[in-house]
Amino acid sequence: MRLTAPDDVPDRAATVVIGQLRTMDPERPHAEAMAIVGDRIIAVGSREEVAAACPGEFAVLDLADTTVMPGLIDTHLHMQRGGLKILHDLGDGTHDLGLVMATMKEKGFEAGWGEQPPTLEDRAAAMRLVQPLMHQLGFTGIIDPAATEDELSGYQESWRRGEMTMRVVAMPYPNVGDWDTPEVDAAIERLEGVGLSTGFGDDLLRIGGIKVYFDGEAMKGEALRRTPWPHNGSVGYQRIRTEEFQKLVDHCATNGWSVGVHAVGGAGIAGALDAFEKADAKQSIAGRQWQIIHGYLETEQESMEKAARLGVVIAAQPSIPLRNAAGLVDRLGDSALTMNPLRSWLDAGVALALGSDGPFFPFDPRELIWSAVTRRVWGRDEPLDLSEAITIEEALRAYTSTAAVVAFSGDRRGMLSPGKLADWVAFDRDPVTLMPDELLDLRVLRTVVGGRTVHEVTR
């Protein structure tokens, strides 16, 4: 029954949580209860089994009419940047989540900070503001792709002050692939001088892989395609020359760094994976959570198969087609109907992790799962190609157990099982059993990080 507590669990009072548990653990997908001591789960099973596994007396939290799942992880969220934008657009203080999301939909949080850049205190304030909002959506962790030096300092300051309630994996942005800095030598020199690499940190703040841009954005006609964009005659834009990109990923493969690559168009995805394959020949990248980020436009079967062979992850964001698909279909026609081919990525054997690219795109996981399942998007009456739809359960796995692996913590979170961190969320209904449209008003009743309640509502 896997009920034995880890040897290092202290002998202090346990809390038994009773509910309809969807554990995301294939060895025991469903359970009635779990026991928590400190920040860890020590037992999962029936009420009787869990009670028997508790050391001494225990408290009971009866949530029997709710569905309890592992906390959600957004694998592509610019969280600190989002907090700063909220601070800029709405001011400091407590803000209603609905207002924040409506403002984002209206403005896209594109407003600038002003003439003076945000201070470290501003960044700490932004973190205090944004974390509770994300907990209201059931999130217990995020991966921030492309964290600048200032953003890394902001996360570290929040961590230093003991104000971090969201588990953060920060992917450093080495300032390569920008339009004005395409060379990689300086980036490699900076990486060599840091003195650390992917995986450094603790369970609250950890360094992930570096983030690099291979091509541009689809809506700007910059994603790298096999054929020209019809509106400008260009095949898109490769932001780093092939030989320079190869030099960078080779360095990362042999020096302990993982890599996440922004690659949108089919040619861009293929080019990034070709370089990954050559780097893998020097030092295996399997199991190191190298990512193709986005990977949604005219993705080729050969690329998916290559990603599966190499153990590369697809970090996908249903939010992008949700907002942009109507415009891309108008521009490209039927070839865009298969965009964001989540079904094909999964069927090819590629690990799928979901995120939002918030705050610049919608970040409500209920709406993103709804879109991934229904293939419905804004501005279109008809869905995109339904052959690329995934199930609700597959989407939830991409937000939990697979997301935890991608966040370098698959052994510590992402499932409700003994020894894992007590990161969990209670929903008012079982999302797996809902009709897709019912997902949109699914309620998060409680969010817990490391055994500590960070969000709670009463019904």
PDB file of N, CA and C in Angstrom, residues 243-334:
ATOM      1  N   GLU A 243      25.315  27.777 -36.740  1.00  0.00           N
ATOM      2  CA  GLU A 243      26.589  27.407 -36.118  1.00  0.00           C
ATOM      3  C   GLU A 243      26.741  28.010 -34.723  1.00  0.00           C
ATOM      4  N   GLU A 244      26.205  29.206 -34.527  1.00  0.00           N
ATOM      5  CA  GLU A 244      26.258  29.828 -33.206  1.00  0.00           C
ATOM      6  C   GLU A 244      25.347  29.094 -32.222  1.00  0.00           C
ATOM      7  N   PHE A 245      24.159  28.750 -32.702  1.00  0.00           N
ATOM      8  CA  PHE A 245      23.231  28.009 -31.849  1.00  0.00           C
ATOM      9  C   PHE A 245      23.835  26.663 -31.456  1.00  0.00           C
ATOM     10  N   GLN A 246      24.467  25.991 -32.404  1.00  0.00           N
ATOM     11  CA  GLN A 246      25.090  24.695 -32.101  1.00  0.00           C
ATOM     12  C   GLN A 246      26.173  24.844 -31.043  1.00  0.00           C
ATOM     13  N   LYS A 247      26.975  25.901 -31.171  1.00  0.00           N
ATOM     14  CA  LYS A 247      28.027  26.132 -30.186  1.00  0.00           C
ATOM     15  C   LYS A 247      27.439  26.280 -28.782  1.00  0.00           C
ATOM     16  N   LEU A 248      26.329  26.995 -28.677  1.00  0.00           N
ATOM     17  CA  LEU A 248      25.705  27.225 -27.378  1.00  0.00           C
ATOM     18  C   LEU A 248      25.142  25.938 -26.789  1.00  0.00           C
ATOM     19  N   VAL A 249      24.373  25.177 -27.570  1.00  0.00           N
ATOM     20  CA  VAL A 249      23.763  23.967 -27.005  1.00  0.00           C
ATOM     21  C   VAL A 249      24.808  22.899 -26.729  1.00  0.00           C
ATOM     22  N   ASP A 250      25.884  22.857 -27.523  1.00  0.00           N
ATOM     23  CA  ASP A 250      26.973  21.926 -27.216  1.00  0.00           C
ATOM     24  C   ASP A 250      27.585  22.252 -25.854  1.00  0.00           C
ATOM     25  N   HIS A 251      27.807  23.548 -25.624  1.00  0.00           N
ATOM     26  CA  HIS A 251      28.364  23.970 -24.334  1.00  0.00           C
ATOM     27  C   HIS A 251      27.430  23.562 -23.196  1.00  0.00           C
ATOM     28  N   CYS A 252      26.151  23.803 -23.370  1.00  0.00           N
ATOM     29  CA  CYS A 252      25.192  23.472 -22.315  1.00  0.00           C
ATOM     30  C   CYS A 252      25.144  21.973 -22.058  1.00  0.00           C
ATOM     31  N   ALA A 253      25.159  21.180 -23.117  1.00  0.00           N
ATOM     32  CA  ALA A 253      25.079  19.731 -22.952  1.00  0.00           C
ATOM     33  C   ALA A 253      26.253  19.188 -22.149  1.00  0.00           C
ATOM     34  N   THR A 254      27.414  19.750 -22.349  1.00  0.00           N
ATOM     35  CA  THR A 254      28.617  19.223 -21.695  1.00  0.00           C
ATOM     36  C   THR A 254      28.947  19.929 -20.391  1.00  0.00           C
ATOM     37  N   ASN A 255      28.157  20.932 -19.997  1.00  0.00           N
ATOM     38  CA  ASN A 255      28.469  21.680 -18.778  1.00  0.00           C
ATOM     39  C   ASN A 255      27.294  21.778 -17.810  1.00  0.00           C
ATOM     40  N   GLY A 256      26.380  20.850 -17.887  1.00  0.00           N
ATOM     41  CA  GLY A 256      25.350  20.738 -16.858  1.00  0.00           C
ATOM     42  C   GLY A 256      24.147  21.637 -17.009  1.00  0.00           C
ATOM     43  N   TRP A 257      24.027  22.337 -18.143  1.00  0.00           N
ATOM     44  CA  TRP A 257      22.886  23.213 -18.343  1.00  0.00           C
ATOM     45  C   TRP A 257      21.829  22.522 -19.199  1.00  0.00           C
ATOM     46  N   SER A 258      20.578  22.640 -18.802  1.00  0.00           N
ATOM     47  CA  SER A 258      19.481  22.302 -19.684  1.00  0.00           C
ATOM     48  C   SER A 258      19.138  23.518 -20.533  1.00  0.00           C
ATOM     49  N   VAL A 259      18.359  23.282 -21.594  1.00  0.00           N
ATOM     50  CA  VAL A 259      18.059  24.346 -22.545  1.00  0.00           C
ATOM     51  C   VAL A 259      16.575  24.301 -22.895  1.00  0.00           C
ATOM     52  N   GLY A 260      15.939  25.460 -22.886  1.00  0.00           N
ATOM     53  CA  GLY A 260      14.589  25.600 -23.404  1.00  0.00           C
ATOM     54  C   GLY A 260      14.628  26.546 -24.582  1.00  0.00           C
ATOM     55  N   VAL A 261      14.091  26.123 -25.718  1.00  0.00           N
ATOM     56  CA  VAL A 261      14.226  26.896 -26.951  1.00  0.00           C
ATOM     57  C   VAL A 261      12.862  27.318 -27.469  1.00  0.00           C
ATOM     58  N   HIS A 262      12.687  28.636 -27.602  1.00  0.00           N
ATOM     59  CA  HIS A 262      11.514  29.183 -28.274  1.00  0.00           C
ATOM     60  C   HIS A 262      11.621  28.814 -29.752  1.00  0.00           C
ATOM     61  N   ALA A 263      10.746  27.904 -30.182  1.00  0.00           N
ATOM     62  CA  ALA A 263      10.694  27.500 -31.592  1.00  0.00           C
ATOM     63  C   ALA A 263       9.232  27.314 -31.944  1.00  0.00           C
ATOM     64  N   VAL A 264       8.720  28.124 -32.859  1.00  0.00           N
ATOM     65  CA  VAL A 264       7.292  28.155 -33.168  1.00  0.00           C
ATOM     66  C   VAL A 264       6.966  27.469 -34.490  1.00  0.00           C
ATOM     67  N   GLY A 265       7.657  27.846 -35.562  1.00  0.00           N
ATOM     68  CA  GLY A 265       7.350  27.320 -36.887  1.00  0.00           C
ATOM     69  C   GLY A 265       7.981  25.967 -37.132  1.00  0.00           C
ATOM     70  N   GLY A 266       7.423  25.218 -38.077  1.00  0.00           N
ATOM     71  CA  GLY A 266       7.912  23.877 -38.348  1.00  0.00           C
ATOM     72  C   GLY A 266       9.390  23.824 -38.664  1.00  0.00           C
ATOM     73  N   ALA A 267       9.883  24.755 -39.465  1.00  0.00           N
ATOM     74  CA  ALA A 267      11.306  24.774 -39.793  1.00  0.00           C
ATOM     75  C   ALA A 267      12.148  25.141 -38.572  1.00  0.00           C
ATOM     76  N   GLY A 268      11.640  26.040 -37.742  1.00  0.00           N
ATOM     77  CA  GLY A 268      12.357  26.414 -36.530  1.00  0.00           C
ATOM     78  C   GLY A 268      12.447  25.257 -35.544  1.00  0.00           C
ATOM     79  N   ILE A 269      11.352  24.529 -35.372  1.00  0.00           N
ATOM     80  CA  ILE A 269      11.344  23.372 -34.476  1.00  0.00           C
ATOM     81  C   ILE A 269      12.338  22.330 -34.963  1.00  0.00           C
ATOM     82  N   ALA A 270      12.311  22.055 -36.271  1.00  0.00           N
ATOM     83  CA  ALA A 270      13.221  21.063 -36.842  1.00  0.00           C
ATOM     84  C   ALA A 270      14.675  21.495 -36.672  1.00  0.00           C
ATOM     85  N   GLY A 271      14.961  22.779 -36.890  1.00  0.00           N
ATOM     86  CA  GLY A 271      16.323  23.266 -36.759  1.00  0.00           C
ATOM     87  C   GLY A 271      16.843  23.148 -35.335  1.00  0.00           C
ATOM     88  N   ALA A 272      16.000  23.491 -34.363  1.00  0.00           N
ATOM     89  CA  ALA A 272      16.410  23.381 -32.960  1.00  0.00           C
ATOM     90  C   ALA A 272      16.678  21.925 -32.588  1.00  0.00           C
ATOM     91  N   LEU A 273      15.817  21.025 -33.044  1.00  0.00           N
ATOM     92  CA  LEU A 273      15.985  19.608 -32.709  1.00  0.00           C
ATOM     93  C   LEU A 273      17.199  19.004 -33.402  1.00  0.00           C
ATOM     94  N   ASP A 274      17.520  19.457 -34.606  1.00  0.00           N
ATOM     95  CA  ASP A 274      18.743  18.993 -35.264  1.00  0.00           C
ATOM     96  C   ASP A 274      19.960  19.335 -34.404  1.00  0.00           C
ATOM     97  N   ALA A 275      19.970  20.550 -33.857  1.00  0.00           N
ATOM     98  CA  ALA A 275      21.091  20.953 -32.994  1.00  0.00           C
ATOM     99  C   ALA A 275      21.098  20.160 -31.698  1.00  0.00           C
ATOM    100  N   PHE A 276      19.922  19.915 -31.135  1.00  0.00           N
ATOM    101  CA  PHE A 276      19.831  19.080 -29.932  1.00  0.00           C
ATOM    102  C   PHE A 276      20.445  17.702 -30.195  1.00  0.00           C
ATOM    103  N   GLU A 277      20.131  17.146 -31.355  1.00  0.00           N
ATOM    104  CA  GLU A 277      20.619  15.801 -31.675  1.00  0.00           C
ATOM    105  C   GLU A 277      22.139  15.780 -31.740  1.00  0.00           C
ATOM    106  N   LYS A 278      22.735  16.788 -32.324  1.00  0.00           N
ATOM    107  CA  LYS A 278      24.194  16.854 -32.404  1.00  0.00           C
ATOM    108  C   LYS A 278      24.808  17.059 -31.017  1.00  0.00           C
ATOM    109  N   ALA A 279      24.171  17.875 -30.196  1.00  0.00           N
ATOM    110  CA  ALA A 279      24.670  18.062 -28.827  1.00  0.00           C
ATOM    111  C   ALA A 279      24.552  16.767 -28.035  1.00  0.00           C
ATOM    112  N   ASP A 280      23.478  16.036 -28.255  1.00  0.00           N
ATOM    113  CA  ASP A 280      23.258  14.770 -27.556  1.00  0.00           C
ATOM    114  C   ASP A 280      24.351  13.763 -27.883  1.00  0.00           C
ATOM    115  N   ALA A 281      24.906  13.834 -29.089  1.00  0.00           N
ATOM    116  CA  ALA A 281      25.991  12.929 -29.462  1.00  0.00           C
ATOM    117  C   ALA A 281      27.251  13.196 -28.647  1.00  0.00           C
ATOM    118  N   LYS A 282      27.399  14.420 -28.150  1.00  0.00           N
ATOM    119  CA  LYS A 282      28.551  14.765 -27.310  1.00  0.00           C
ATOM    120  C   LYS A 282      28.304  14.418 -25.851  1.00  0.00           C
ATOM    121  N   GLN A 283      27.087  14.671 -25.378  1.00  0.00           N
ATOM    122  CA  GLN A 283      26.695  14.367 -23.993  1.00  0.00           C
ATOM    123  C   GLN A 283      25.186  14.183 -23.980  1.00  0.00           C
ATOM    124  N   SER A 284      24.730  13.067 -23.506  1.00  0.00           N
ATOM    125  CA  SER A 284      23.302  12.751 -23.565  1.00  0.00           C
ATOM    126  C   SER A 284      22.471  13.823 -22.867  1.00  0.00           C
ATOM    127  N   ILE A 285      21.383  14.217 -23.528  1.00  0.00           N
ATOM    128  CA  ILE A 285      20.457  15.182 -22.926  1.00  0.00           C
ATOM    129  C   ILE A 285      19.198  14.493 -22.406  1.00  0.00           C
ATOM    130  N   ALA A 286      19.102  13.190 -22.556  1.00  0.00           N
ATOM    131  CA  ALA A 286      17.921  12.459 -22.100  1.00  0.00           C
ATOM    132  C   ALA A 286      17.736  12.625 -20.592  1.00  0.00           C
ATOM    133  N   GLY A 287      16.504  12.858 -20.175  1.00  0.00           N
ATOM    134  CA  GLY A 287      16.209  13.004 -18.762  1.00  0.00           C
ATOM    135  C   GLY A 287      16.626  14.328 -18.162  1.00  0.00           C
ATOM    136  N   ARG A 288      17.091  15.263 -18.983  1.00  0.00           N
ATOM    137  CA  ARG A 288      17.583  16.548 -18.485  1.00  0.00           C
ATOM    138  C   ARG A 288      16.604  17.680 -18.756  1.00  0.00           C
ATOM    139  N   GLN A 289      15.427  17.344 -19.241  1.00  0.00           N
ATOM    140  CA  GLN A 289      14.327  18.290 -19.419  1.00  0.00           C
ATOM    141  C   GLN A 289      14.647  19.409 -20.393  1.00  0.00           C
ATOM    142  N   TRP A 290      15.364  19.067 -21.466  1.00  0.00           N
ATOM    143  CA  TRP A 290      15.514  20.030 -22.558  1.00  0.00           C
ATOM    144  C   TRP A 290      14.140  20.214 -23.198  1.00  0.00           C
ATOM    145  N   GLN A 291      13.837  21.453 -23.558  1.00  0.00           N
ATOM    146  CA  GLN A 291      12.484  21.783 -23.998  1.00  0.00           C
ATOM    147  C   GLN A 291      12.452  22.416 -25.385  1.00  0.00           C
ATOM    148  N   ILE A 292      11.444  22.027 -26.153  1.00  0.00           N
ATOM    149  CA  ILE A 292      10.960  22.859 -27.239  1.00  0.00           C
ATOM    150  C   ILE A 292       9.802  23.661 -26.658  1.00  0.00           C
ATOM    151  N   ILE A 293       9.930  24.970 -26.668  1.00  0.00           N
ATOM    152  CA  ILE A 293       8.915  25.850 -26.090  1.00  0.00           C
ATOM    153  C   ILE A 293       8.018  26.382 -27.206  1.00  0.00           C
ATOM    154  N   HIS A 294       6.757  26.242 -27.037  1.00  0.00           N
ATOM    155  CA  HIS A 294       5.694  26.620 -27.982  1.00  0.00           C
ATOM    156  C   HIS A 294       5.467  25.494 -28.997  1.00  0.00           C
ATOM    157  N   GLY A 295       6.274  25.393 -30.025  1.00  0.00           N
ATOM    158  CA  GLY A 295       6.216  24.268 -30.954  1.00  0.00           C
ATOM    159  C   GLY A 295       4.845  23.998 -31.530  1.00  0.00           C
ATOM    160  N   TYR A 296       4.143  25.049 -31.989  1.00  0.00           N
ATOM    161  CA  TYR A 296       2.735  24.851 -32.295  1.00  0.00           C
ATOM    162  C   TYR A 296       2.329  25.035 -33.749  1.00  0.00           C
ATOM    163  N   LEU A 297       3.203  25.530 -34.620  1.00  0.00           N
ATOM    164  CA  LEU A 297       2.749  25.879 -35.968  1.00  0.00           C
ATOM    165  C   LEU A 297       3.408  24.981 -37.006  1.00  0.00           C
ATOM    166  N   GLU A 298       2.582  24.203 -37.726  1.00  0.00           N
ATOM    167  CA  GLU A 298       3.054  23.336 -38.814  1.00  0.00           C
ATOM    168  C   GLU A 298       4.159  22.405 -38.338  1.00  0.00           C
ATOM    169  N   THR A 299       3.967  21.855 -37.142  1.00  0.00           N
ATOM    170  CA  THR A 299       4.933  20.924 -36.565  1.00  0.00           C
ATOM    171  C   THR A 299       4.962  19.632 -37.369  1.00  0.00           C
ATOM    172  N   GLU A 300       6.152  19.151 -37.651  1.00  0.00           N
ATOM    173  CA  GLU A 300       6.318  17.990 -38.524  1.00  0.00           C
ATOM    174  C   GLU A 300       6.446  16.701 -37.718  1.00  0.00           C
ATOM    175  N   GLN A 301       5.907  15.616 -38.267  1.00  0.00           N
ATOM    176  CA  GLN A 301       5.952  14.328 -37.588  1.00  0.00           C
ATOM    177  C   GLN A 301       7.386  13.906 -37.293  1.00  0.00           C
ATOM    178  N   GLU A 302       8.286  14.145 -38.232  1.00  0.00           N
ATOM    179  CA  GLU A 302       9.685  13.777 -38.013  1.00  0.00           C
ATOM    180  C   GLU A 302      10.263  14.495 -36.798  1.00  0.00           C
ATOM    181  N   SER A 303       9.869  15.751 -36.594  1.00  0.00           N
ATOM    182  CA  SER A 303      10.356  16.495 -35.426  1.00  0.00           C
ATOM    183  C   SER A 303       9.828  15.882 -34.135  1.00  0.00           C
ATOM    184  N   MET A 304       8.571  15.510 -34.125  1.00  0.00           N
ATOM    185  CA  MET A 304       8.002  14.902 -32.924  1.00  0.00           C
ATOM    186  C   MET A 304       8.706  13.587 -32.598  1.00  0.00           C
ATOM    187  N   GLU A 305       8.952  12.787 -33.619  1.00  0.00           N
ATOM    188  CA  GLU A 305       9.626  11.510 -33.388  1.00  0.00           C
ATOM    189  C   GLU A 305      11.045  11.726 -32.893  1.00  0.00           C
ATOM    190  N   LYS A 306      11.723  12.736 -33.421  1.00  0.00           N
ATOM    191  CA  LYS A 306      13.087  13.027 -32.972  1.00  0.00           C
ATOM    192  C   LYS A 306      13.078  13.502 -31.518  1.00  0.00           C
ATOM    193  N   ALA A 307      12.115  14.347 -31.166  1.00  0.00           N
ATOM    194  CA  ALA A 307      12.001  14.806 -29.780  1.00  0.00           C
ATOM    195  C   ALA A 307      11.803  13.622 -28.841  1.00  0.00           C
ATOM    196  N   ALA A 308      10.969  12.673 -29.238  1.00  0.00           N
ATOM    197  CA  ALA A 308      10.732  11.497 -28.407  1.00  0.00           C
ATOM    198  C   ALA A 308      12.011  10.685 -28.237  1.00  0.00           C
ATOM    199  N   ARG A 309      12.760  10.487 -29.311  1.00  0.00           N
ATOM    200  CA  ARG A 309      14.009   9.717 -29.223  1.00  0.00           C
ATOM    201  C   ARG A 309      15.017  10.375 -28.298  1.00  0.00           C
ATOM    202  N   LEU A 310      15.065  11.711 -28.332  1.00  0.00           N
ATOM    203  CA  LEU A 310      16.049  12.445 -27.532  1.00  0.00           C
ATOM    204  C   LEU A 310      15.608  12.672 -26.095  1.00  0.00           C
ATOM    205  N   GLY A 311      14.335  12.414 -25.793  1.00  0.00           N
ATOM    206  CA  GLY A 311      13.820  12.711 -24.458  1.00  0.00           C
ATOM    207  C   GLY A 311      13.561  14.181 -24.239  1.00  0.00           C
ATOM    208  N   VAL A 312      13.229  14.883 -25.323  1.00  0.00           N
ATOM    209  CA  VAL A 312      12.948  16.324 -25.248  1.00  0.00           C
ATOM    210  C   VAL A 312      11.487  16.530 -24.871  1.00  0.00           C
ATOM    211  N   VAL A 313      11.239  17.550 -24.074  1.00  0.00           N
ATOM    212  CA  VAL A 313       9.899  17.903 -23.609  1.00  0.00           C
ATOM    213  C   VAL A 313       9.284  18.921 -24.562  1.00  0.00           C
ATOM    214  N   ILE A 314       7.963  18.858 -24.749  1.00  0.00           N
ATOM    215  CA  ILE A 314       7.258  19.963 -25.408  1.00  0.00           C
ATOM    216  C   ILE A 314       6.546  20.774 -24.325  1.00  0.00           C
ATOM    217  N   ALA A 315       6.955  22.014 -24.176  1.00  0.00           N
ATOM    218  CA  ALA A 315       6.309  22.943 -23.240  1.00  0.00           C
ATOM    219  C   ALA A 315       5.334  23.777 -24.051  1.00  0.00           C
ATOM    220  N   ALA A 316       4.058  23.415 -23.982  1.00  0.00           N
ATOM    221  CA  ALA A 316       3.034  24.011 -24.846  1.00  0.00           C
ATOM    222  C   ALA A 316       2.128  24.932 -24.053  1.00  0.00           C
ATOM    223  N   GLN A 317       1.518  25.880 -24.748  1.00  0.00           N
ATOM    224  CA  GLN A 317       0.647  26.864 -24.123  1.00  0.00           C
ATOM    225  C   GLN A 317      -0.658  26.972 -24.922  1.00  0.00           C
ATOM    226  N   PRO A 318      -1.727  26.322 -24.478  1.00  0.00           N
ATOM    227  CA  PRO A 318      -3.010  26.454 -25.188  1.00  0.00           C
ATOM    228  C   PRO A 318      -3.498  27.891 -25.271  1.00  0.00           C
ATOM    229  N   SER A 319      -2.962  28.752 -24.433  1.00  0.00           N
ATOM    230  CA  SER A 319      -3.353  30.159 -24.427  1.00  0.00           C
ATOM    231  C   SER A 319      -3.021  30.863 -25.735  1.00  0.00           C
ATOM    232  N   ILE A 320      -1.956  30.436 -26.407  1.00  0.00           N
ATOM    233  CA  ILE A 320      -1.530  31.137 -27.627  1.00  0.00           C
ATOM    234  C   ILE A 320      -2.529  30.908 -28.753  1.00  0.00           C
ATOM    235  N   PRO A 321      -2.896  29.660 -29.072  1.00  0.00           N
ATOM    236  CA  PRO A 321      -3.959  29.516 -30.066  1.00  0.00           C
ATOM    237  C   PRO A 321      -5.298  30.060 -29.587  1.00  0.00           C
ATOM    238  N   LEU A 322      -5.571  29.981 -28.295  1.00  0.00           N
ATOM    239  CA  LEU A 322      -6.818  30.533 -27.778  1.00  0.00           C
ATOM    240  C   LEU A 322      -6.970  31.982 -28.213  1.00  0.00           C
ATOM    241  N   ARG A 323      -5.881  32.751 -28.127  1.00  0.00           N
ATOM    242  CA  ARG A 323      -5.932  34.167 -28.462  1.00  0.00           C
ATOM    243  C   ARG A 323      -5.630  34.443 -29.938  1.00  0.00           C
ATOM    244  N   ASN A 324      -4.738  33.649 -30.542  1.00  0.00           N
ATOM    245  CA  ASN A 324      -4.200  34.023 -31.859  1.00  0.00           C
ATOM    246  C   ASN A 324      -4.649  33.149 -33.020  1.00  0.00           C
ATOM    247  N   ALA A 325      -5.277  32.008 -32.747  1.00  0.00           N
ATOM    248  CA  ALA A 325      -5.550  31.065 -33.835  1.00  0.00           C
ATOM    249  C   ALA A 325      -6.449  31.657 -34.911  1.00  0.00           C
ATOM    250  N   ALA A 326      -7.453  32.420 -34.523  1.00  0.00           N
ATOM    251  CA  ALA A 326      -8.370  32.966 -35.527  1.00  0.00           C
ATOM    252  C   ALA A 326      -7.608  33.807 -36.543  1.00  0.00           C
ATOM    253  N   GLY A 327      -6.686  34.646 -36.077  1.00  0.00           N
ATOM    254  CA  GLY A 327      -5.908  35.469 -36.983  1.00  0.00           C
ATOM    255  C   GLY A 327      -4.964  34.652 -37.845  1.00  0.00           C
ATOM    256  N   LEU A 328      -4.383  33.590 -37.278  1.00  0.00           N
ATOM    257  CA  LEU A 328      -3.456  32.770 -38.048  1.00  0.00           C
ATOM    258  C   LEU A 328      -4.188  31.945 -39.104  1.00  0.00           C
ATOM    259  N   VAL A 329      -5.381  31.478 -38.789  1.00  0.00           N
ATOM    260  CA  VAL A 329      -6.166  30.754 -39.797  1.00  0.00           C
ATOM    261  C   VAL A 329      -6.551  31.687 -40.932  1.00  0.00           C
ATOM    262  N   ASP A 330      -6.918  32.909 -40.604  1.00  0.00           N
ATOM    263  CA  ASP A 330      -7.235  33.886 -41.657  1.00  0.00           C
ATOM    264  C   ASP A 330      -6.030  34.110 -42.573  1.00  0.00           C
ATOM    265  N   ARG A 331      -4.846  34.093 -41.981  1.00  0.00           N
ATOM    266  CA  ARG A 331      -3.632  34.388 -42.744  1.00  0.00           C
ATOM    267  C   ARG A 331      -3.120  33.175 -43.517  1.00  0.00           C
ATOM    268  N   LEU A 332      -3.190  31.986 -42.906  1.00  0.00           N
ATOM    269  CA  LEU A 332      -2.555  30.800 -43.482  1.00  0.00           C
ATOM    270  C   LEU A 332      -3.540  29.790 -44.052  1.00  0.00           C
ATOM    271  N   GLY A 333      -4.824  29.937 -43.717  1.00  0.00           N
ATOM    272  CA  GLY A 333      -5.796  28.972 -44.209  1.00  0.00           C
ATOM    273  C   GLY A 333      -5.782  27.679 -43.421  1.00  0.00           C
ATOM    274  N   ASP A 334      -6.147  26.579 -44.097  1.00  0.00           N
ATOM    275  CA  ASP A 334      -6.354  25.309 -43.413  1.00  0.00           C
ATOM    276  C   ASP A 334      -5.100  24.763 -42.750  1.00  0.00           C
TER     277      ASP A 334
END
